[in-house]
Short mmCIF file of C-alpha atoms in Angstrom, two decimals:
data_model
loop_
_atom_site.label_atom_id
_atom_site.label_comp_id
_atom_site.label_asym_id
_atom_site.label_seq_id
_atom_site.Cartn_x
_atom_site.Cartn_y
_atom_site.Cartn_z
CA MET A 2 -38.27 7.19 -14.82
CA ASN A 3 -38.52 8.88 -11.55
CA ILE A 4 -36.06 9.62 -8.94
CA LEU A 5 -36.05 11.30 -5.62
CA ILE A 6 -33.43 13.63 -3.58
CA ALA A 7 -34.24 14.07 0.02
CA ASP A 8 -31.56 15.67 1.81
CA ASP A 9 -31.65 18.95 4.25
CA GLU A 10 -28.95 20.86 2.37
CA GLU A 11 -29.92 22.17 -0.73
CA MET A 12 -26.73 22.29 -2.58
CA ILE A 13 -26.33 18.76 -2.17
CA ARG A 14 -29.72 18.28 -3.29
CA VAL A 15 -29.35 20.69 -6.33
CA ASN A 16 -26.02 19.22 -7.14
CA PHE A 17 -27.00 15.60 -7.63
CA ALA A 18 -29.80 16.13 -9.21
CA LYS A 19 -27.57 18.44 -11.78
CA ARG A 20 -25.44 15.36 -11.95
CA ILE A 21 -27.81 13.11 -13.21
CA VAL A 22 -28.76 15.83 -16.02
CA LYS A 23 -25.88 16.20 -16.92
CA ALA A 24 -25.12 12.46 -17.07
CA LYS A 25 -28.57 12.42 -19.82
CA LEU A 26 -29.63 9.38 -18.02
CA PRO A 27 -33.01 7.97 -18.84
CA VAL A 28 -35.37 9.91 -16.30
CA ASN A 29 -38.72 11.75 -16.06
CA HIS A 30 -38.78 13.71 -13.87
CA ILE A 31 -36.30 14.29 -10.23
CA GLU A 32 -38.20 15.52 -7.22
CA LEU A 33 -36.28 17.48 -4.56
CA ALA A 34 -37.53 16.83 -0.57
CA SER A 35 -35.74 18.45 2.60
CA ASN A 36 -36.50 15.89 4.96
CA GLY A 37 -38.37 12.88 5.02
CA GLU A 38 -42.13 14.44 5.85
CA GLU A 39 -42.05 15.85 2.63
CA ALA A 40 -40.44 12.67 0.45
CA LEU A 41 -42.91 11.02 2.01
CA LYS A 42 -45.48 13.57 0.76
CA ILE A 43 -43.93 12.97 -2.28
CA MET A 44 -44.03 9.91 -3.08
CA SER A 45 -48.09 10.09 -1.86
CA GLN A 46 -48.81 11.91 -4.98
CA GLN A 47 -46.63 10.53 -7.68
CA GLN A 48 -44.83 7.11 -8.56
CA ILE A 49 -41.44 6.97 -7.13
CA ASP A 50 -38.81 4.72 -8.47
CA VAL A 51 -35.24 5.43 -7.35
CA ALA A 52 -34.72 7.34 -3.76
CA LEU A 53 -31.60 8.87 -2.76
CA ILE A 54 -31.98 9.68 1.25
CA ASP A 55 -29.62 10.88 3.36
CA ILE A 56 -29.59 9.52 6.87
CA ASN A 57 -29.20 12.81 8.82
CA MET A 58 -32.05 14.82 8.29
CA PRO A 59 -34.84 16.94 10.61
CA PHE A 60 -38.55 15.46 11.87
CA LYS A 61 -37.75 11.90 10.41
CA ASN A 62 -34.39 10.62 9.64
CA GLY A 63 -33.43 8.33 6.54
CA LEU A 64 -33.57 5.11 8.58
CA GLU A 65 -36.69 6.05 9.55
CA LEU A 66 -37.79 7.12 6.68
CA ILE A 67 -36.75 3.97 4.79
CA HIS A 68 -38.34 1.93 7.01
CA GLU A 69 -41.78 3.47 5.98
CA ILE A 70 -41.36 3.81 2.71
CA ARG A 71 -40.91 -0.01 2.64
CA LEU A 72 -44.09 -0.24 4.29
CA ILE A 73 -45.33 0.36 1.65
CA ASN A 74 -43.41 0.37 -1.44
CA GLN A 75 -41.25 -2.98 -1.70
CA ASP A 76 -40.03 -2.21 -5.35
CA ILE A 77 -38.88 1.27 -5.27
CA ILE A 78 -34.98 1.03 -5.34
CA LEU A 79 -33.33 3.03 -1.98
CA ILE A 80 -29.84 4.35 -2.12
CA ILE A 81 -28.78 5.92 1.19
CA ILE A 82 -26.29 8.99 1.38
CA SER A 83 -24.89 9.38 4.62
CA GLY A 84 -21.51 11.64 6.36
CA TYR A 85 -21.42 8.30 9.04
CA ASN A 86 -18.65 5.84 7.96
CA ASP A 87 -20.72 3.88 10.53
CA PHE A 88 -21.21 -0.02 10.27
CA LYS A 89 -24.10 -0.19 12.23
CA TYR A 90 -25.90 2.40 10.09
CA ALA A 91 -24.94 0.58 7.23
CA GLN A 92 -26.25 -2.22 9.11
CA GLN A 93 -29.58 -1.18 9.66
CA ALA A 94 -29.56 -0.12 6.21
CA LEU A 95 -28.98 -3.41 4.76
CA THR A 96 -31.73 -5.09 6.99
CA GLU A 97 -34.05 -2.23 5.20
CA GLY A 98 -32.97 -3.71 1.56
CA VAL A 99 -31.25 -1.02 0.59
CA PHE A 100 -29.39 -0.80 -2.87
CA ARG A 101 -26.67 0.97 -2.24
CA TYR A 102 -24.51 2.73 1.02
CA LEU A 103 -22.45 6.22 -0.20
CA LEU A 104 -20.52 8.08 2.36
CA LYS A 105 -20.05 11.69 1.54
CA PRO A 106 -18.27 13.55 -0.71
CA VAL A 107 -19.77 10.99 -2.90
CA ASP A 108 -16.93 10.70 -5.55
CA ALA A 109 -18.76 12.00 -9.09
CA LYS A 110 -17.89 8.61 -10.78
CA GLU A 111 -19.21 6.18 -8.40
CA PHE A 112 -22.64 8.26 -7.77
CA ILE A 113 -23.46 8.02 -11.37
CA ASP A 114 -22.43 4.26 -11.82
CA VAL A 115 -24.91 3.49 -8.72
CA ILE A 116 -27.47 5.59 -10.31
CA THR A 117 -27.11 4.03 -13.74
CA LEU A 118 -27.13 0.26 -11.64
CA ALA A 119 -30.62 1.65 -9.90
CA ILE A 120 -32.41 2.76 -12.96
CA HIS A 121 -31.45 -0.38 -14.77
CA LYS A 122 -32.90 -2.59 -12.23
CA ALA A 123 -36.03 -0.29 -11.60
CA SER A 124 -36.59 -0.72 -15.50
CA GLN A 125 -36.21 -4.75 -14.52
CA TYR A 126 -39.17 -4.20 -11.43
CA GLU A 127 -41.09 -2.62 -14.17
CA GLN A 128 -40.72 -4.26 -16.94
CA ASP A 129 -42.22 -7.56 -14.56
CA ALA A 130 -44.72 -5.82 -12.57
CA HIS A 131 -47.99 -6.29 -13.17
CA SER A 132 -50.91 -4.20 -12.01
CA PRO A 133 -52.40 -4.82 -8.13
CA LEU A 134 -56.26 -6.38 -9.80
CA VAL A 135 -54.23 -8.24 -12.04
CA LYS A 136 -51.97 -9.67 -9.41
CA ARG A 137 -55.49 -10.24 -7.43
CA MET A 138 -56.66 -11.55 -10.25
CA VAL A 139 -53.66 -13.88 -11.17
CA LEU A 140 -53.53 -14.87 -7.42
CA GLN A 141 -57.36 -15.95 -7.39
CA ILE A 142 -56.47 -18.47 -10.01
CA GLN A 143 -53.80 -19.80 -8.30
CA GLN A 144 -56.41 -20.69 -5.14
CA ASN A 145 -58.43 -22.60 -7.57
CA ILE A 146 -55.58 -24.67 -8.97
CA ALA A 147 -57.36 -27.80 -8.24
CA ASN A 148 -60.89 -27.68 -9.08
CA GLU A 149 -61.37 -28.61 -12.24
CA ASN A 150 -64.21 -26.77 -13.12
CA TYR A 151 -63.28 -23.31 -12.32
CA ALA A 152 -64.11 -21.06 -15.29
CA LEU A 153 -64.06 -17.43 -16.61
CA SER A 154 -67.06 -16.99 -14.62
CA ASP A 155 -66.24 -18.09 -11.34
CA LEU A 156 -63.14 -15.70 -11.69
CA ALA A 157 -65.54 -13.27 -12.93
CA ASN A 158 -67.70 -13.70 -9.60
CA SER A 159 -65.19 -13.72 -7.07
CA MET A 160 -63.39 -10.30 -8.32
CA GLN A 161 -66.84 -8.89 -9.37
CA MET A 162 -66.46 -7.67 -12.62
CA SER A 163 -67.28 -8.58 -16.34
CA GLU A 164 -65.96 -11.77 -18.15
CA GLY A 165 -65.27 -9.35 -20.96
CA TYR A 166 -63.19 -6.88 -19.08
CA ILE A 167 -60.76 -9.55 -16.78
CA THR A 168 -60.24 -10.54 -20.87
CA LYS A 169 -59.30 -7.80 -22.09
CA LEU A 170 -57.33 -6.66 -18.97
CA LEU A 171 -55.19 -9.86 -19.41
CA LYS A 172 -54.92 -9.53 -22.83
CA LYS A 173 -53.43 -6.39 -22.43
CA GLU A 174 -50.92 -7.05 -19.28
CA LEU A 175 -50.22 -10.86 -19.78
CA SER A 176 -51.15 -11.19 -23.36
CA LYS A 177 -53.08 -14.12 -22.35
CA SER A 178 -56.43 -15.38 -22.26
CA PHE A 179 -57.63 -16.43 -19.17
CA ILE A 180 -57.33 -20.60 -20.30
CA ASP A 181 -53.89 -19.76 -21.38
CA VAL A 182 -53.20 -18.00 -17.46
CA LEU A 183 -54.77 -20.98 -15.90
CA THR A 184 -53.27 -24.10 -18.34
CA GLU A 185 -49.69 -21.68 -17.05
CA GLU A 186 -50.28 -21.63 -13.53
CA ARG A 187 -51.43 -25.38 -13.10
CA ILE A 188 -48.59 -26.38 -14.84
CA MET A 189 -45.96 -24.38 -13.33
CA HIS A 190 -47.49 -26.11 -10.12
CA ALA A 191 -47.34 -29.45 -11.43
CA LYS A 192 -43.79 -29.08 -11.54
CA LYS A 193 -42.91 -27.70 -7.93
CA LEU A 194 -45.01 -30.68 -6.97
CA ILE A 195 -42.82 -33.08 -9.05
CA ARG A 196 -40.01 -30.38 -7.57
CA SER A 197 -41.02 -31.60 -4.35
CA GLN A 198 -39.85 -34.84 -4.17
CA TYR A 199 -40.25 -35.63 -0.39
CA LEU A 200 -43.66 -35.55 -0.77
CA ASN A 201 -43.70 -38.51 -2.96
CA MET A 202 -47.03 -38.27 -4.64
CA LYS A 203 -47.99 -40.18 -7.10
CA MET A 204 -48.66 -38.59 -10.91
CA TYR A 205 -52.11 -39.14 -10.59
CA GLU A 206 -52.33 -37.79 -7.09
CA ILE A 207 -50.36 -34.12 -9.00
CA ALA A 208 -52.78 -34.53 -11.99
CA GLU A 209 -55.84 -33.82 -9.65
CA ALA A 210 -54.28 -31.33 -7.25
CA CYS A 211 -53.67 -29.34 -10.62
CA GLY A 212 -57.33 -29.74 -11.73
CA TYR A 213 -57.08 -33.09 -13.58
CA SER A 214 -58.74 -35.94 -13.62
CA ASN A 215 -57.97 -37.56 -16.53
CA GLN A 216 -53.96 -38.00 -16.26
CA TYR A 217 -53.13 -38.67 -19.32
CA TYR A 218 -54.55 -35.31 -21.00
CA PHE A 219 -52.89 -33.63 -18.14
CA SER A 220 -49.01 -35.59 -19.92
CA GLN A 221 -50.57 -34.11 -23.31
CA VAL A 222 -51.43 -30.61 -21.82
CA PHE A 223 -47.48 -30.82 -19.28
CA LYS A 224 -45.41 -31.98 -22.48
CA ARG A 225 -46.82 -29.28 -24.68
CA ILE A 226 -45.75 -26.05 -22.29
CA VAL A 227 -42.54 -28.19 -20.84
CA GLY A 228 -41.65 -29.74 -24.23
CA VAL A 229 -41.30 -33.56 -21.66
CA SER A 230 -43.91 -35.30 -20.32
CA PRO A 231 -44.41 -35.27 -16.72
CA LYS A 232 -41.85 -38.12 -16.02
CA GLN A 233 -39.71 -37.05 -18.12
CA TYR A 234 -39.32 -34.01 -15.93
CA SER A 235 -39.41 -35.72 -12.86
CA GLN A 236 -36.51 -38.29 -14.25
CA ASN A 237 -34.35 -35.25 -14.92
CA MET A 238 -34.60 -33.73 -11.32
#
């Protein structure tokens, strides 16, 4: 877990870093930046999981900085630290998905409590996250859900990679084979279509939309994964 502290006052930067170290939080690196440009440079060079950002900094203020950060990283946990008790600043920060808005002088206990929660949230993101490559693979599979004959070779061709490399990567990150991922994505799509009752689709139409020409086989697969048949699932909605 890496934390960035961006504040133009050196004493504050160092003080915050010391508090984090003293609290023995699960942090690998603490990076310090005196302005927004330094902060962006650090983020371009390494992964930052949690960032504490002062609103009032030279060159690029905190609100400008968090806007630019959000353009390149949606997962980083952002905490604003400000000397301004102004609703306008807080409101703008919230629109950028800021985790917390702390006012200076920051209470020591509140500071550690917020950092602890931010680290926990970042850890959850890390557990849920997969590499961009695997995300592209899953997206390709989702886009071909209705194709009954879609195979590993098709994915390999579209990704311009070998079947062996794709198999290895899916196993490493998802602990699943290509067929496992394809089947689960098909059943997830089927559940979504069943829940969308306004579509008023027949069960055979849902099966075909998920790549199954045989409705009976579709029902078997659905029950194996979900635990109930598609009909039972729709009745329990």
